[in-house]
Short mmCIF file of C-alpha atoms in Angstrom, two decimals:
data_model
loop_
_atom_site.label_atom_id
_atom_site.label_comp_id
_atom_site.label_asym_id
_atom_site.label_seq_id
_atom_site.Cartn_x
_atom_site.Cartn_y
_atom_site.Cartn_z
CA UNK A 1 17.58 -2.34 28.19
CA UNK A 2 17.14 -5.82 25.92
CA UNK A 3 14.03 -4.31 23.61
CA UNK A 4 16.20 -1.07 23.67
CA UNK A 5 20.43 -3.28 21.94
CA UNK A 6 17.76 -5.63 20.08
CA UNK A 7 16.16 -2.31 18.35
CA UNK A 8 19.95 -1.06 17.77
CA UNK A 9 21.64 -3.83 16.40
CA UNK A 10 18.55 -4.57 14.06
CA UNK A 11 18.02 -0.83 13.28
CA UNK A 12 22.47 -1.30 12.62
CA UNK A 13 21.91 -4.47 10.63
CA UNK A 14 18.58 -2.87 8.36
CA UNK A 15 21.53 -0.19 6.95
CA UNK A 16 24.17 -2.57 6.65
CA UNK A 17 21.96 -4.44 4.62
CA UNK A 18 21.98 -1.11 1.70
CA UNK A 19 25.50 -0.40 2.14
CA UNK A 20 26.05 -4.27 0.81
CA UNK A 21 23.26 -4.53 -1.64
CA UNK A 22 24.32 -1.31 -3.35
CA UNK A 23 27.95 -1.84 -2.89
CA UNK A 24 28.00 -5.49 -4.87
CA UNK A 25 25.25 -3.98 -7.12
CA UNK A 26 27.38 -1.11 -8.25
CA UNK A 27 30.86 -3.21 -8.17
CA UNK A 28 29.21 -5.32 -10.55
CA UNK A 29 30.59 -3.99 -14.33
CA UNK A 30 28.80 -6.48 -16.91
CA UNK A 31 25.86 -4.90 -18.72
CA UNK A 32 22.55 -3.89 -16.83
CA UNK A 33 19.89 -5.46 -17.31
CA UNK A 34 15.98 -5.16 -15.79
CA UNK A 35 15.94 -8.44 -13.99
CA UNK A 36 16.67 -12.29 -13.77
CA UNK A 37 15.40 -14.48 -16.31
CA UNK A 38 15.94 -17.44 -14.09
CA UNK A 39 15.47 -19.99 -16.80
CA UNK A 40 16.59 -17.78 -19.94
CA UNK A 41 18.68 -21.01 -21.66
CA UNK A 42 15.40 -22.64 -22.61
CA UNK A 43 13.29 -19.29 -24.33
CA UNK A 44 13.86 -22.49 -27.80
CA UNK A 45 13.57 -25.26 -26.64
CA UNK A 46 11.23 -27.78 -28.37
CA UNK A 47 9.03 -28.43 -25.53
CA UNK A 48 6.38 -25.88 -24.07
CA UNK A 49 6.89 -26.34 -20.87
CA UNK A 50 9.78 -25.41 -20.94
CA UNK A 51 9.55 -22.52 -23.02
CA UNK A 52 6.74 -20.75 -20.17
CA UNK A 53 9.94 -21.55 -17.90
CA UNK A 54 11.49 -19.58 -19.62
CA UNK A 55 9.24 -16.51 -19.16
CA UNK A 56 9.90 -16.58 -14.97
CA UNK A 57 11.94 -14.02 -13.80
CA UNK A 58 13.85 -12.63 -10.16
CA UNK A 59 13.36 -9.34 -9.06
CA UNK A 60 14.61 -7.73 -5.69
CA UNK A 61 14.89 -3.91 -4.25
CA UNK A 62 15.79 -2.47 -0.72
CA UNK A 63 14.34 0.35 0.55
CA UNK A 64 15.38 2.49 3.59
CA UNK A 65 14.45 5.84 5.12
CA UNK A 66 14.03 8.64 7.14
CA UNK A 67 11.81 11.38 8.36
CA UNK A 68 12.54 13.89 10.73
CA UNK A 69 10.78 15.57 13.11
CA UNK A 70 12.73 18.83 15.06
CA UNK A 71 9.42 18.64 16.96
CA UNK A 72 10.87 15.48 18.70
CA UNK A 73 7.71 13.96 19.45
CA UNK A 74 6.75 11.38 22.67
CA UNK A 75 6.52 8.59 22.66
CA UNK A 76 8.80 8.66 19.71
CA UNK A 77 6.37 8.56 17.15
CA UNK A 78 5.36 10.78 13.87
CA UNK A 79 0.95 11.06 14.41
CA UNK A 80 -0.40 9.08 11.21
CA UNK A 81 2.76 7.92 9.49
CA UNK A 82 2.62 4.79 8.64
CA UNK A 83 6.07 3.71 6.88
CA UNK A 84 7.54 6.50 8.61
CA UNK A 85 6.36 6.11 11.87
CA UNK A 86 9.15 6.30 14.27
CA UNK A 87 10.48 10.33 13.97
CA UNK A 88 14.38 10.61 13.38
CA UNK A 89 15.31 7.10 13.49
CA UNK A 90 16.20 5.00 10.03
CA UNK A 91 14.28 2.38 8.82
CA UNK A 92 15.15 -0.29 6.97
CA UNK A 93 11.74 -0.31 5.27
CA UNK A 94 11.46 -3.00 2.69
CA UNK A 95 13.82 -6.17 1.76
CA UNK A 96 11.73 -7.67 -0.98
CA UNK A 97 12.20 -10.61 -3.44
CA UNK A 98 9.99 -11.63 -6.45
CA UNK A 99 9.26 -13.96 -9.06
CA UNK A 100 7.22 -13.91 -11.26
CA UNK A 101 5.88 -15.29 -14.38
CA UNK A 102 4.05 -12.84 -15.88
CA UNK A 103 0.08 -12.28 -18.35
CA UNK A 104 0.28 -10.82 -21.26
CA UNK A 105 -3.62 -9.76 -22.27
CA UNK A 106 -2.35 -7.94 -25.22
CA UNK A 107 -1.20 -11.51 -26.51
CA UNK A 108 -4.26 -13.06 -26.18
CA UNK A 109 -4.88 -17.40 -26.26
CA UNK A 110 -4.69 -18.52 -23.55
CA UNK A 111 -2.05 -18.22 -20.43
CA UNK A 112 -0.89 -19.45 -16.60
CA UNK A 113 1.28 -17.68 -14.33
CA UNK A 114 1.97 -17.08 -11.21
CA UNK A 115 3.77 -14.12 -8.78
CA UNK A 116 5.40 -14.46 -4.98
CA UNK A 117 7.13 -12.11 -3.58
CA UNK A 118 8.25 -11.89 -0.02
CA UNK A 119 9.26 -9.14 2.07
CA UNK A 120 11.07 -7.77 5.53
CA UNK A 121 11.38 -5.13 6.92
CA UNK A 122 9.49 -2.29 9.26
CA UNK A 123 6.66 -2.13 6.27
CA UNK A 124 5.14 -5.82 6.84
CA UNK A 125 4.09 -4.94 10.52
CA UNK A 126 1.03 -3.20 8.06
CA UNK A 127 0.68 -5.71 4.94
CA UNK A 128 0.27 -9.19 7.24
CA UNK A 129 -2.85 -11.05 7.07
CA UNK A 130 -4.93 -12.83 10.17
CA UNK A 131 -4.33 -16.95 10.15
CA UNK A 132 -1.05 -16.80 7.89
CA UNK A 133 1.83 -14.23 8.85
CA UNK A 134 0.34 -12.25 11.72
CA UNK A 135 1.39 -12.56 15.48
CA UNK A 136 4.52 -14.41 14.08
CA UNK A 137 6.99 -11.66 15.06
CA UNK A 138 7.17 -9.41 17.69
CA UNK A 139 9.74 -7.04 16.13
CA UNK A 140 9.50 -3.95 14.11
CA UNK A 141 11.40 -5.46 11.36
CA UNK A 142 9.47 -8.63 10.31
CA UNK A 143 8.20 -11.01 6.97
CA UNK A 144 5.99 -11.74 5.32
CA UNK A 145 4.51 -12.94 2.03
CA UNK A 146 3.02 -10.10 0.16
CA UNK A 147 2.43 -11.59 -2.56
CA UNK A 148 1.27 -14.83 -3.70
CA UNK A 149 -1.23 -16.28 -6.79
CA UNK A 150 -2.12 -18.11 -9.55
CA UNK A 151 -2.58 -15.69 -12.79
CA UNK A 152 -4.78 -16.51 -15.60
CA UNK A 153 -5.69 -15.05 -19.00
CA UNK A 154 -8.49 -16.30 -20.37
CA UNK A 155 -9.77 -15.11 -24.07
CA UNK A 156 -13.85 -15.01 -23.47
CA UNK A 157 -16.05 -13.25 -24.51
CA UNK A 158 -14.12 -10.28 -25.73
CA UNK A 159 -10.69 -9.87 -27.88
CA UNK A 160 -9.58 -8.54 -24.44
CA UNK A 161 -10.45 -11.78 -22.70
CA UNK A 162 -10.79 -11.77 -19.03
CA UNK A 163 -7.88 -12.10 -16.12
CA UNK A 164 -7.83 -13.97 -13.10
CA UNK A 165 -5.30 -13.36 -10.13
CA UNK A 166 -6.11 -16.36 -7.16
CA UNK A 167 -4.76 -16.13 -3.31
CA UNK A 168 -3.10 -13.51 -1.23
CA UNK A 169 -3.25 -10.30 -3.07
CA UNK A 170 -2.47 -6.56 -2.41
CA UNK A 171 -5.23 -4.75 -2.64
CA UNK A 172 -6.11 -2.92 -5.50
CA UNK A 173 -7.45 0.40 -4.89
CA UNK A 174 -6.12 3.64 -4.43
CA UNK A 175 -3.22 5.47 -6.06
CA UNK A 176 -0.51 4.77 -3.92
CA UNK A 177 1.20 0.85 -3.55
CA UNK A 178 2.95 -0.76 -0.94
CA UNK A 179 5.97 -0.90 -4.10
CA UNK A 180 8.15 2.31 -3.34
CA UNK A 181 8.49 2.36 -7.02
CA UNK A 182 5.24 3.00 -8.23
CA UNK A 183 4.62 6.25 -5.26
CA UNK A 184 6.10 9.77 -5.46
CA UNK A 185 6.62 9.73 -1.85
CA UNK A 186 8.16 7.63 1.08
CA UNK A 187 4.93 8.79 3.16
CA UNK A 188 1.43 8.55 2.17
CA UNK A 189 -1.20 10.43 2.33
CA UNK A 190 -4.22 9.64 5.40
CA UNK A 191 -6.34 7.56 3.12
CA UNK A 192 -4.04 5.35 2.02
CA UNK A 193 -3.62 4.55 4.94
CA UNK A 194 -7.55 4.74 6.97
CA UNK A 195 -9.66 4.33 3.92
CA UNK A 196 -8.05 1.60 1.61
CA UNK A 197 -7.60 -2.39 2.51
CA UNK A 198 -3.87 -3.83 1.92
CA UNK A 199 -4.03 -7.46 1.44
CA UNK A 200 -6.32 -10.22 0.80
CA UNK A 201 -6.74 -13.14 0.42
CA UNK A 202 -9.62 -14.04 -2.11
CA UNK A 203 -10.06 -13.87 -6.34
CA UNK A 204 -10.11 -10.77 -8.14
CA UNK A 205 -10.72 -10.34 -11.68
CA UNK A 206 -10.48 -8.44 -14.32
CA UNK A 207 -13.02 -8.23 -17.67
CA UNK A 208 -11.20 -6.52 -21.20
CA UNK A 209 -14.55 -5.15 -22.20
CA UNK A 210 -13.62 -3.27 -25.07
CA UNK A 211 -9.74 -0.81 -25.16
CA UNK A 212 -11.73 2.08 -23.64
CA UNK A 213 -13.58 -0.17 -20.71
CA UNK A 214 -12.18 -2.26 -18.43
CA UNK A 215 -14.37 -4.10 -15.66
CA UNK A 216 -12.81 -4.65 -12.31
CA UNK A 217 -15.03 -8.01 -9.58
CA UNK A 218 -13.62 -9.91 -7.00
CA UNK A 219 -14.43 -11.84 -3.71
CA UNK A 220 -12.20 -11.94 -0.41
CA UNK A 221 -12.27 -13.41 2.97
CA UNK A 222 -12.06 -9.77 4.36
CA UNK A 223 -9.37 -6.44 4.89
CA UNK A 224 -6.35 -8.78 5.97
CA UNK A 225 -8.04 -11.94 7.04
CA UNK A 226 -8.01 -15.39 6.56
CA UNK A 227 -10.85 -18.52 6.70
CA UNK A 228 -11.97 -19.69 9.90
CA UNK A 229 -10.75 -18.97 13.21
CA UNK A 230 -8.30 -16.99 11.45
CA UNK A 231 -11.46 -14.67 10.16
CA UNK A 232 -12.49 -11.45 12.70
CA UNK A 233 -16.19 -12.23 11.52
CA UNK A 234 -18.23 -14.77 9.49
CA UNK A 235 -19.39 -12.88 6.02
CA UNK A 236 -17.23 -12.28 3.13
CA UNK A 237 -16.20 -8.62 1.35
CA UNK A 238 -15.91 -7.91 -2.71
CA UNK A 239 -14.71 -5.27 -5.51
CA UNK A 240 -16.85 -4.40 -8.07
CA UNK A 241 -15.33 -1.47 -10.37
CA UNK A 242 -14.17 0.07 -14.07
CA UNK A 243 -11.38 1.68 -15.68
CA UNK A 244 -11.73 4.05 -18.47
CA UNK A 245 -8.71 4.24 -20.40
CA UNK A 246 -6.86 5.79 -23.33
CA UNK A 247 -9.98 8.93 -22.85
CA UNK A 248 -8.87 12.80 -24.32
CA UNK A 249 -6.66 10.93 -26.66
CA UNK A 250 -4.46 8.47 -24.63
CA UNK A 251 -3.98 10.73 -22.04
CA UNK A 252 -6.39 10.46 -19.87
CA UNK A 253 -7.80 7.08 -17.34
CA UNK A 254 -9.87 7.07 -14.47
CA UNK A 255 -10.14 4.23 -11.81
CA UNK A 256 -13.62 3.35 -10.02
CA UNK A 257 -13.50 0.66 -6.77
CA UNK A 258 -16.14 -0.27 -4.83
CA UNK A 259 -16.24 -2.36 -2.35
CA UNK A 260 -18.32 -4.10 0.09
CA UNK A 261 -18.27 -6.69 3.37
CA UNK A 262 -18.12 -6.59 7.14
CA UNK A 263 -15.15 -6.09 8.70
CA UNK A 264 -15.25 -5.30 12.58
CA UNK A 265 -13.97 -7.85 14.72
CA UNK A 266 -16.21 -10.26 17.05
CA UNK A 267 -13.92 -10.04 19.48
CA UNK A 268 -14.39 -5.97 19.92
CA UNK A 269 -17.08 -5.08 17.87
CA UNK A 270 -19.59 -3.27 20.99
CA UNK A 271 -22.93 -4.83 18.99
CA UNK A 272 -20.41 -8.72 19.37
CA UNK A 273 -20.75 -11.37 16.93
CA UNK A 274 -23.74 -9.88 15.37
CA UNK A 275 -22.07 -6.54 14.59
CA UNK A 276 -19.05 -7.84 13.23
CA UNK A 277 -21.75 -10.60 10.88
CA UNK A 278 -24.30 -7.39 10.09
CA UNK A 279 -22.17 -4.38 9.91
CA UNK A 280 -20.77 -3.55 6.28
CA UNK A 281 -18.39 -1.53 6.04
CA UNK A 282 -18.42 0.61 2.42
CA UNK A 283 -15.28 1.41 0.36
CA UNK A 284 -15.37 3.85 -2.72
CA UNK A 285 -12.05 5.46 -4.79
CA UNK A 286 -12.06 7.04 -7.60
CA UNK A 287 -9.07 8.77 -8.81
CA UNK A 288 -8.24 10.11 -12.46
CA UNK A 289 -4.80 10.58 -14.50
CA UNK A 290 -4.11 13.09 -17.01
CA UNK A 291 -0.60 13.71 -18.42
CA UNK A 292 -0.68 17.09 -20.16
CA UNK A 293 2.36 16.77 -21.76
CA UNK A 294 5.44 14.16 -21.78
CA UNK A 295 6.32 16.21 -18.44
CA UNK A 296 3.64 16.92 -16.51
CA UNK A 297 0.80 14.26 -15.58
CA UNK A 298 -1.78 15.37 -12.60
CA UNK A 299 -3.67 13.12 -10.57
CA UNK A 300 -7.04 13.41 -8.96
CA UNK A 301 -8.31 10.80 -6.16
CA UNK A 302 -11.83 11.32 -3.76
CA UNK A 303 -12.52 8.05 -1.48
CA UNK A 304 -15.23 8.17 0.97
CA UNK A 305 -15.66 5.18 3.56
CA UNK A 306 -18.79 4.22 5.66
CA UNK A 307 -18.99 1.90 7.81
CA UNK A 308 -21.90 1.15 10.23
CA UNK A 309 -21.59 -0.32 13.34
CA UNK A 310 -17.67 0.94 14.02
CA UNK A 311 -18.88 2.85 15.94
CA UNK A 312 -20.31 1.02 18.63
CA UNK A 313 -24.50 0.11 19.12
CA UNK A 314 -27.31 3.04 19.99
CA UNK A 315 -29.67 2.89 22.84
CA UNK A 316 -32.47 1.69 20.48
CA UNK A 317 -30.18 -1.18 19.37
CA UNK A 318 -29.27 -0.01 15.72
CA UNK A 319 -25.92 0.29 15.02
CA UNK A 320 -23.67 4.03 14.94
CA UNK A 321 -22.14 5.08 11.85
CA UNK A 322 -18.29 5.95 11.31
CA UNK A 323 -17.47 7.26 8.38
CA UNK A 324 -14.45 10.13 6.52
CA UNK A 325 -14.14 11.84 3.53
CA UNK A 326 -10.94 12.08 1.39
CA UNK A 327 -10.00 14.41 -1.72
CA UNK A 328 -5.67 14.06 -2.67
CA UNK A 329 -4.08 15.79 -5.31
CA UNK A 330 -1.08 14.66 -6.86
CA UNK A 331 1.30 16.66 -9.38
CA UNK A 332 4.84 15.41 -11.10
CA UNK A 333 6.64 17.73 -13.34
CA UNK A 334 9.41 15.68 -15.13
CA UNK A 335 12.76 18.21 -14.97
CA UNK A 336 15.05 16.44 -17.13
CA UNK A 337 15.55 12.10 -17.58
CA UNK A 338 17.07 11.48 -14.25
CA UNK A 339 14.86 14.29 -11.98
CA UNK A 340 10.80 14.40 -11.24
CA UNK A 341 9.46 17.54 -8.46
CA UNK A 342 6.09 16.03 -6.95
CA UNK A 343 3.51 17.44 -5.09
CA UNK A 344 0.83 16.10 -3.14
CA UNK A 345 -1.93 17.67 -0.92
CA UNK A 346 -5.05 16.63 0.95
CA UNK A 347 -7.44 17.14 2.67
CA UNK A 348 -8.99 14.22 5.09
CA UNK A 349 -12.34 15.02 7.22
CA UNK A 350 -12.37 12.27 9.84
CA UNK A 351 -16.13 12.34 11.14
CA UNK A 352 -15.79 10.38 14.24
CA UNK A 353 -12.26 10.31 14.63
CA UNK A 354 -12.30 6.52 14.85
CA UNK A 355 -10.01 6.35 11.49
CA UNK A 356 -6.71 8.35 12.33
CA UNK A 357 -4.50 6.85 15.11
CA UNK A 358 -0.73 5.66 15.61
CA UNK A 359 -0.29 2.34 16.03
CA UNK A 360 2.67 2.19 18.72
CA UNK A 361 3.44 -1.72 18.73
CA UNK A 362 5.10 -3.40 16.99
CA UNK A 363 2.05 -6.07 16.44
CA UNK A 364 -0.75 -2.84 17.61
CA UNK A 365 -2.26 -2.65 13.81
CA UNK A 366 -2.97 -6.51 13.15
CA UNK A 367 -4.37 -6.28 17.22
CA UNK A 368 -7.08 -3.13 15.45
CA UNK A 369 -7.71 -5.90 13.19
CA UNK A 370 -8.20 -9.47 14.72
CA UNK A 371 -10.18 -7.11 17.55
CA UNK A 372 -7.88 -9.34 20.08
CA UNK A 373 -6.39 -7.53 23.29
CA UNK A 374 -3.92 -4.93 23.22
CA UNK A 375 -1.62 -3.26 25.78
CA UNK A 376 -3.05 0.79 26.24
CA UNK A 377 0.34 1.55 25.45
CA UNK A 378 0.50 0.97 22.37
CA UNK A 379 -2.26 2.81 20.23
CA UNK A 380 -1.66 6.42 20.27
CA UNK A 381 -5.90 7.69 18.94
CA UNK A 382 -6.77 10.88 17.20
CA UNK A 383 -8.37 13.58 19.27
CA UNK A 384 -11.94 13.08 20.99
CA UNK A 385 -14.84 14.45 20.03
CA UNK A 386 -16.87 15.06 16.69
CA UNK A 387 -13.95 14.16 14.45
CA UNK A 388 -11.02 15.92 12.94
CA UNK A 389 -10.22 17.60 8.90
CA UNK A 390 -6.58 16.55 8.89
CA UNK A 391 -5.17 18.93 6.34
CA UNK A 392 -1.53 17.80 4.40
CA UNK A 393 1.14 19.12 1.35
CA UNK A 394 3.77 17.00 1.32
CA UNK A 395 6.68 18.35 -1.50
CA UNK A 396 9.38 16.47 -2.38
CA UNK A 397 12.07 15.48 -5.96
CA UNK A 398 12.89 11.88 -7.37
CA UNK A 399 16.43 11.76 -7.77
CA UNK A 400 16.38 8.68 -10.62
CA UNK A 401 19.64 8.12 -12.66
CA UNK A 402 19.44 4.96 -15.32
CA UNK A 403 23.48 3.88 -13.45
CA UNK A 404 23.15 0.23 -14.79
CA UNK A 405 25.35 -2.56 -13.41
CA UNK A 406 22.90 -4.46 -13.33
CA UNK A 407 20.68 -2.23 -11.01
CA UNK A 408 17.30 -2.04 -12.23
CA UNK A 409 16.26 0.88 -9.73
CA UNK A 410 18.57 3.23 -8.28
CA UNK A 411 15.73 6.46 -6.60
CA UNK A 412 16.59 8.74 -3.21
CA UNK A 413 13.49 10.71 -2.72
CA UNK A 414 13.67 13.65 -0.40
CA UNK A 415 10.62 15.22 0.81
CA UNK A 416 8.95 17.58 3.38
CA UNK A 417 5.53 17.92 4.71
CA UNK A 418 3.26 19.17 6.71
CA UNK A 419 0.67 17.76 8.55
CA UNK A 420 -2.44 19.94 10.02
CA UNK A 421 -5.36 20.19 11.93
CA UNK A 422 -7.55 22.34 10.25
CA UNK A 423 -10.77 22.28 12.92
CA UNK A 424 -8.49 23.34 16.03
CA UNK A 425 -7.78 20.12 17.50
CA UNK A 426 -4.10 18.79 18.61
CA UNK A 427 -3.02 15.38 17.60
CA UNK A 428 0.05 16.35 16.74
CA UNK A 429 3.80 15.58 18.70
CA UNK A 430 2.18 13.68 21.62
CA UNK A 431 -1.32 15.90 21.27
CA UNK A 432 1.34 19.35 22.17
CA UNK A 433 0.69 20.51 18.25
CA UNK A 434 -2.51 21.53 15.60
CA UNK A 435 0.38 21.43 13.12
CA UNK A 436 3.80 18.82 12.45
CA UNK A 437 6.47 19.72 10.13
CA UNK A 438 8.65 17.01 9.43
CA UNK A 439 11.75 16.05 6.59
CA UNK A 440 13.79 13.01 4.96
CA UNK A 441 12.91 10.50 2.62
CA UNK A 442 14.40 7.30 1.37
CA UNK A 443 16.47 5.31 -1.33
CA UNK A 444 15.17 2.55 -2.95
CA UNK A 445 17.68 -0.32 -5.09
CA UNK A 446 16.76 -2.98 -6.95
CA UNK A 447 17.77 -5.43 -9.98
#
């Protein structure tokens, strides 16, 4: 009863927060602008440092949503869904503030900036970092430093120079991101949940070789880990890849990123510390965005993930690998200046039924990252056997009017989604069905 009461109070508080922020923004009748310039009065100062301070901005936004499931699954979770995992329940997904001094590679010259983002809400459960914020909370709504990094532009080697970001970083791989305003749907594709990393402590570099080619590389402690005892193994990981920009007369952009490094925990690996430190995980993602015209945009993403040791140890002592491959397609059609139609279709093959699972406990996802013991009822694994092929189709619209009054963004995004096992397994609705139908959406408001 105590836990249920706490959850109800948190839910009411979250809804109240959305209403209060929205009302406060809508009654402010001053002219609209996209962000708050914290030290704007210093922009004409004779001091270079004061002028640097004048470029610091503050933004914030709140997101809440719900995905209804007519099947009323037990124990109440939409299988395979992270951000909208609680079926038939409104969630305060994010309340975040970002303080930033952005760098602009197009300006050239030496530049120094930073990004600090704090976030509270249910989404934070999946973006913790071991040793930084993980296991500090035991509730659905948690608090995280979503970003905290120094940013530097160095005019070296080429005209475009080199960008460096060091600190707590959001992982750059994949199409869909944590920020709801950058993706077309409230819910995420399987690929975005199970086949790309989320957060890092490390350094990322983006070298602008030519106007058409960027090269990306970086090193970090691992996916959602930090240093020392807060790392789940003793080896680093890193990225390498490239961007091809403005192809096909400026209509086509292609991004390829690969990543390699040990990611399994010494606390849970069948091969112990040796497997955790030596079994490599290979992440590979390539996506292309093609703007057919001013209204229609097509996106395609292919992902392949392979872990040498996630499946345990063979009798001869060799690692047993696990992997998954997927293809995701997106279509976005701008009906008019405030309304956009969106489509997403995905095929995700979990070859060993070891990638896709639902994390019931508030900390069970991070328990999985750390390898520490988690209650048996805190994880709803996928089907057993030799693999499952998941199909997913989502349709929705984005209503995004410019309402002014200091509101940077206002979005309503209803969606309907259908998930299905394409090879006869029954992972959905408490293991009863081979398909799942959900509908709902979210609202976002920000200054």
